Short mmCIF file of C-alpha atoms and ligand atoms in Angstrom, two decimals:
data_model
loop_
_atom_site.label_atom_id
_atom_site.label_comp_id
_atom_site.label_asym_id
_atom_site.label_seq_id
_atom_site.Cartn_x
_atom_site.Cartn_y
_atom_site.Cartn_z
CA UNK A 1 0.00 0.00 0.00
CA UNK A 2 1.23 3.44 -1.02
CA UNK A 3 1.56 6.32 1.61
CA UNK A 4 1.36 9.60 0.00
CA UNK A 5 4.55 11.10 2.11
CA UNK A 6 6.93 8.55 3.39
CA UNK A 7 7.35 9.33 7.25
CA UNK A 8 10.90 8.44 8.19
CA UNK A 9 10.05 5.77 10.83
CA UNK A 10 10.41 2.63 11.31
CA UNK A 11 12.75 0.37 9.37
CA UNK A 12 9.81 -2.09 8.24
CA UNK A 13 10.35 -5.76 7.68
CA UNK A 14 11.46 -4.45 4.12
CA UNK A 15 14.59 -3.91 4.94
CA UNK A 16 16.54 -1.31 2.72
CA UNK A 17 19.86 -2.33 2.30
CA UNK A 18 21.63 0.29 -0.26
CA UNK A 19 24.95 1.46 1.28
CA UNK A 20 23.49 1.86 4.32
CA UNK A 21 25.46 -0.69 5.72
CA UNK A 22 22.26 -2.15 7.33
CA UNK A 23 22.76 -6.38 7.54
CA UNK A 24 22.43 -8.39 4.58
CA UNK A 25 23.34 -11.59 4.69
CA UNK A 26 26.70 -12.71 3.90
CA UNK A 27 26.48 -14.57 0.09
CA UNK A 28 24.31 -11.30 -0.73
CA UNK A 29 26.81 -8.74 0.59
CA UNK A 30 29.81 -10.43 -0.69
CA UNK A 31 27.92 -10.50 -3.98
CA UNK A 32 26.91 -7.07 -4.38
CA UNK A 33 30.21 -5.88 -3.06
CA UNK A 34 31.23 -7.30 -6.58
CA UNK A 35 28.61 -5.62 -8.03
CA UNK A 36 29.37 -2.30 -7.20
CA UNK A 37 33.84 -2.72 -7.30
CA UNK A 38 33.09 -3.70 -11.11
CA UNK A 39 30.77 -1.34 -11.50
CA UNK A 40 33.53 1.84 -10.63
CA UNK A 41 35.69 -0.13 -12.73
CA UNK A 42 33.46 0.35 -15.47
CA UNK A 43 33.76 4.14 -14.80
CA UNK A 44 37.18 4.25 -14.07
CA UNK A 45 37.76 2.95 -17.60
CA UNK A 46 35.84 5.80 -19.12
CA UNK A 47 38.66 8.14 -18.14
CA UNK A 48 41.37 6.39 -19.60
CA UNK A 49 43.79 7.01 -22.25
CA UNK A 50 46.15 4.89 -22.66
CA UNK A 51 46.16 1.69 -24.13
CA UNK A 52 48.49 -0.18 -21.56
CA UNK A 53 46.12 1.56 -18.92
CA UNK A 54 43.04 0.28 -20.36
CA UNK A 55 43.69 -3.77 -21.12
CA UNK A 56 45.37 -3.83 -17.72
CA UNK A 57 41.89 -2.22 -16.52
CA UNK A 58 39.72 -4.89 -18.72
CA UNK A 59 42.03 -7.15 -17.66
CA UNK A 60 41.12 -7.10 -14.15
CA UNK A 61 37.33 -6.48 -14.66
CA UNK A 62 37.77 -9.40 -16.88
CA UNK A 63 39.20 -11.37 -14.15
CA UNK A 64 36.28 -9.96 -11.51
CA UNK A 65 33.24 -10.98 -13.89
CA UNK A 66 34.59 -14.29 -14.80
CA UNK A 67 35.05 -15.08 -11.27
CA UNK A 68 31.81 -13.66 -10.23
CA UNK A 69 29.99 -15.58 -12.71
CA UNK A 70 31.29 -19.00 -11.77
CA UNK A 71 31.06 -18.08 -8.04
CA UNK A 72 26.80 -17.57 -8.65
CA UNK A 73 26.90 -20.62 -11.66
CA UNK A 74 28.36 -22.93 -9.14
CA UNK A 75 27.41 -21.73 -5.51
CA UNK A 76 24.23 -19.54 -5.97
CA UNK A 77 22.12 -19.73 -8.85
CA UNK A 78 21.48 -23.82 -7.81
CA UNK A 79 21.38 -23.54 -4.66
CA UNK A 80 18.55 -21.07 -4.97
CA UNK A 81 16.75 -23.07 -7.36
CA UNK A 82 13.89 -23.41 -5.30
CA UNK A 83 13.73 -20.42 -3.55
CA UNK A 84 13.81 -18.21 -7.08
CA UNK A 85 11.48 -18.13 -9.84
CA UNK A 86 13.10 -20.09 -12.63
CA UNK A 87 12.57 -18.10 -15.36
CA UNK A 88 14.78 -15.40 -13.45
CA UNK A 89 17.14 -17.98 -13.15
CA UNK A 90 17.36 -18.93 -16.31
CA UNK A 91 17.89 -15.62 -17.82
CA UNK A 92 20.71 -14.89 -15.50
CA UNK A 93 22.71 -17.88 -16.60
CA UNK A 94 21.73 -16.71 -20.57
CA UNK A 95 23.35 -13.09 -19.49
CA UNK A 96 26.12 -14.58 -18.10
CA UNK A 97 26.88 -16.49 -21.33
CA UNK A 98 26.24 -13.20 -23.58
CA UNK A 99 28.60 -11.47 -20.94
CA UNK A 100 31.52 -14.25 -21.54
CA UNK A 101 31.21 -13.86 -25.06
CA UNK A 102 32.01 -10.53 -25.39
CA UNK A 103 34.82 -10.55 -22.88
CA UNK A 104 35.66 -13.15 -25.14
CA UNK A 105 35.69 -10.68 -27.90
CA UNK A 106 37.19 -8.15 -26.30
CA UNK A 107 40.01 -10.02 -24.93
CA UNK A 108 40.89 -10.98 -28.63
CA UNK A 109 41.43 -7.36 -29.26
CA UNK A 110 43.82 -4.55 -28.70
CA UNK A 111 42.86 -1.46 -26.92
CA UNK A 112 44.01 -0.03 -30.48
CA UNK A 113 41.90 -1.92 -32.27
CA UNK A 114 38.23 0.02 -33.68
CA UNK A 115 35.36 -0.79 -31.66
CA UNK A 116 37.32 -1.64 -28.87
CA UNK A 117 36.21 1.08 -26.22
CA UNK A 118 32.95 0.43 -27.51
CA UNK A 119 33.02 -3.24 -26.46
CA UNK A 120 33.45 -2.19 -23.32
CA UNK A 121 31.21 0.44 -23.08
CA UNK A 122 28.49 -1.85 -23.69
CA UNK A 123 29.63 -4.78 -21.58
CA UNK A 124 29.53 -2.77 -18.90
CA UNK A 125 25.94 -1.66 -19.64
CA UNK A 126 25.25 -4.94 -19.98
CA UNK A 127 26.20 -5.84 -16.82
CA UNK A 128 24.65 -3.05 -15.37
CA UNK A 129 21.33 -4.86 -16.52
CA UNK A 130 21.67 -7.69 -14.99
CA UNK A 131 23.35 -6.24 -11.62
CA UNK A 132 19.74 -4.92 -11.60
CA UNK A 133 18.26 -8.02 -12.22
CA UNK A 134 19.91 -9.50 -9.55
CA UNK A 135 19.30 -6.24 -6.91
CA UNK A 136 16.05 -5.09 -7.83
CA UNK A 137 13.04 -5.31 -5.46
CA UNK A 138 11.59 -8.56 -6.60
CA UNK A 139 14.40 -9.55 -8.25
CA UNK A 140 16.66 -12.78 -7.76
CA UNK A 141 18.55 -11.65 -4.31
CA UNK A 142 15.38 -10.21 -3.23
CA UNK A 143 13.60 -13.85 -3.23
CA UNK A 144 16.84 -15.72 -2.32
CA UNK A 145 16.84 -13.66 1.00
CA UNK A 146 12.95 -14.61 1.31
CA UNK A 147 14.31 -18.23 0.54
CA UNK A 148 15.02 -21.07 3.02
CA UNK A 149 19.12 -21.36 1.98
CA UNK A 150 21.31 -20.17 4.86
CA UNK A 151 22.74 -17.30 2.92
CA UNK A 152 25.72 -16.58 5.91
CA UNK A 153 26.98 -20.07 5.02
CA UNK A 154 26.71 -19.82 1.55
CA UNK A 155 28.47 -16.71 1.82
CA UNK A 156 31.48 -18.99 3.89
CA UNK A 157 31.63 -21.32 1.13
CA UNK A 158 31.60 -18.16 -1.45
CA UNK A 159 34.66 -16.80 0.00
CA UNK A 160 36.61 -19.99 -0.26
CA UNK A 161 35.80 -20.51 -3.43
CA UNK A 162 36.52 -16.81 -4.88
CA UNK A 163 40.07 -17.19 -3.40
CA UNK A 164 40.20 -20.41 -5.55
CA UNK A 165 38.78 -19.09 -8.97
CA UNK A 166 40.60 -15.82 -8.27
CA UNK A 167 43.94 -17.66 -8.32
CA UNK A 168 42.72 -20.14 -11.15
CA UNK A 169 41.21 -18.14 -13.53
CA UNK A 170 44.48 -15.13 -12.92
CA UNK A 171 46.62 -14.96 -16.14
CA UNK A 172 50.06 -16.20 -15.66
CA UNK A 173 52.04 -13.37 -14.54
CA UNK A 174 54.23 -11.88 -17.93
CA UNK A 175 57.55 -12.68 -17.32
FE1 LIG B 201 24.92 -12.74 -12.18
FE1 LIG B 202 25.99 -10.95 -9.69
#
């Protein structure tokens, strides 16, 4: 139900959890904290010039979404099968793919190259989408933290495993 004038009282069962540092729990904070370090990547990149700068830039948001993406294919997404609508599901692991591809793309370029910046530009608004997909009232965290999963636990097991892809999925170091 809609109040004409929101009266700043109580925090509600809805609880708001922007940057307010209010509790969510763990698999959902370490999640969004993600979110929103690839996110200022994103912008960060924007004010770049020079070519070395950027790929070492894509090169670690590369490195951030791929991890990211395997941590929610392996840990989250089925674990909240269940708990979240399918179809929401679904889509996110089709967004991931379309993501992957055109880091794919991307990483077969040079900064150089024509189109390049562009890639980038809209991966990142790409991801945008489905960070909102994923955040949104309604949206997948939203019924995962409505769910039955023990989302501090998950968030334990998230850790472990980010350390693992992180070191895994990390480009050899150049000589
Ligand atoms: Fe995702
Ligand atoms: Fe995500």
């Amino acid at each position: 139900m809609a109040t004409a004038k929101s009266v700043p009282t109580k925090a509600s069962k809805a609880r708001r959890t922007r940057r307010t540092g209010r509790r969510d729990p763990l698999a959902i904070s370490l999640l969004k904290k993600d979110h929103r370090e690839v996110e200022g990547w994103f912008d960060e990149y924007e004010q770049l010039e020079d070519a070395g700068e950027k790929l070492a830039l894509f090169n670690q948001i590369a490195l951030a979404l791929k991890t990211h993406t395997r941590l929610e294919e392996e840990i989250f997404y089925p674990e909240e099968r269940g708990d979240v609508e399918d179809d929401l599901l679904d889509e996110a692991y089709v967004e991931h793919d379309g993501a992957k591809k055109l880091i794919a793309e991307i990483e077969a370029m040079k900064p150089s190259d024509d189109f390049y910046d562009a890639k980038v530009k809209v991966l990142g608004e790409y991801i945008k989408h489905h960070v909102k997909e994923e955040e949104q009232p309604g949206g997948i965290f939203a019924q995962a933290k409505k769910g039955d999963e023990d989302l501090d636990a998950m968030g334990e097991r998230i850790k472990v495993r980010k350390s693992e892809l992180m070191a895994e999925l990390s480009p050899p170091k150049a000589n």
